[in-house]
Amino acid sequence: MNLRNLIGISLMGMLLINCQEETVSGQNTGSKNNQEIIFPKGDKIANNNFVGSAWLTMLINADSLNQNSVGSVTFEPGARTNWHSHPIGQIILALDGEGYYQEKGSAKRIIKKGDAIKCPPNTPHWHGASPSSQFIQIAITSRQGGATQWLNAVTDEEYNSVD
Amino acid sequence: MNLRNLIGISLMGMLLINCQEETVSGQNTGSKNNQEIIFPKGDKIANNNFVGSAWLTMLINADSLNQNSVGSVTFEPGARTNWHSHPIGQIILALDGEGYYQEKGSAKRIIKKGDAIKCPPNTPHWHGASPSSQFIQIAITSRQGGATQWLNAVTDEEYNSVD
């Protein structure tokens, strides 16, 4: 083997090692493939107020003085809440992925990582993941004025609407 | 140039392209080097209620019905709020980095990405970044009961306490 071949093979080895390091650092910084971006995924939601698979981690529970509860919800692609409303509304912060949000009588909106939504009081709405992406949100819900009012499930026609 | 050299050089070229792709995908997934993890860094805070450099993006403004305001705050290493209190308390969600949180009369706590804190009503407290890391937090503050009461600056002795 001459010197040129030796240098070529050594360089290829160094490049391979560098590639592996870059790949690992990429996987450790919260990629779409990592379902736990910031908060734990939590427990699978077992009640009938959701369609599809969604997980909840309660971060803050309401008390008599600070009536806000805060939870992180992870929706699998296609999963969504039923229609529901809150006496003083709800705040949604999109942490990762792509989701849908719709208020009764308005067009469905696409919401993405970094979006913040204030849902008005006593306004039926639903939110969930798009068909092709999981969606992770923080929901800030005040118990002031009473509990969440759960309504009908979101039909596939409503979920897939493109108006 | 013989065939072995040609194959060697071609392989090195393919590896170089692959390395660059891996590096870019790593940088796009929210690494510690990217100060904008989820929400925009926003505007540098110019008031005297902070020590050091901090940035704020208001995500949700309070209104007469939903009195919660929500903001994303990025503290540079060493930056912190002054001591302050809220009539019904405050909720802090740690999104990235390592920070400090202390309530009057209690030991300083280290808080990290994924932590959620409920600060009690009318309890003087402060929060900020550790000396070696930036800290990004969501602050959920209700205007219910009145505005934030701002107090003295956190001294270096308080900031550096190790009790």
PDB file of C-alpha atoms in Angstrom, chain B residues 49-51 75 79-84 125-128 137 150 152-154:
ATOM      1  CA  ASN B  49     -36.913  44.584  38.330  1.00  0.00           C
ATOM      2  CA  PHE B  50     -34.161  42.318  36.999  1.00  0.00           C
ATOM      3  CA  VAL B  51     -30.400  41.967  37.564  1.00  0.00           C
ATOM      4  CA  PHE B  75     -32.265  34.625  31.512  1.00  0.00           C
ATOM      5  CA  ALA B  79     -29.408  37.017  35.465  1.00  0.00           C
ATOM      6  CA  ARG B  80     -32.355  36.965  37.895  1.00  0.00           C
ATOM      7  CA  THR B  81     -35.519  38.753  38.901  1.00  0.00           C
ATOM      8  CA  ASN B  82     -35.645  40.994  41.958  1.00  0.00           C
ATOM      9  CA  TRP B  83     -37.525  39.632  44.951  1.00  0.00           C
ATOM     10  CA  HIS B  84     -41.268  39.913  44.197  1.00  0.00           C
ATOM     11  CA  HIS B 125     -39.497  34.903  45.804  1.00  0.00           C
ATOM     12  CA  TRP B 126     -37.011  35.257  42.954  1.00  0.00           C
ATOM     13  CA  HIS B 127     -35.936  33.149  39.975  1.00  0.00           C
ATOM     14  CA  GLY B 128     -33.229  33.284  37.361  1.00  0.00           C
ATOM     15  CA  GLN B 137     -39.042  29.634  31.694  1.00  0.00           C
ATOM     16  CA  TRP B 150     -41.695  44.208  43.244  1.00  0.00           C
ATOM     17  CA  ASN B 152     -35.413  44.547  46.584  1.00  0.00           C
ATOM     18  CA  ALA B 153     -32.796  43.229  44.161  1.00  0.00           C
ATOM     19  CA  VAL B 154     -31.305  39.784  44.916  1.00  0.00           C
TER      20      VAL B 154
END
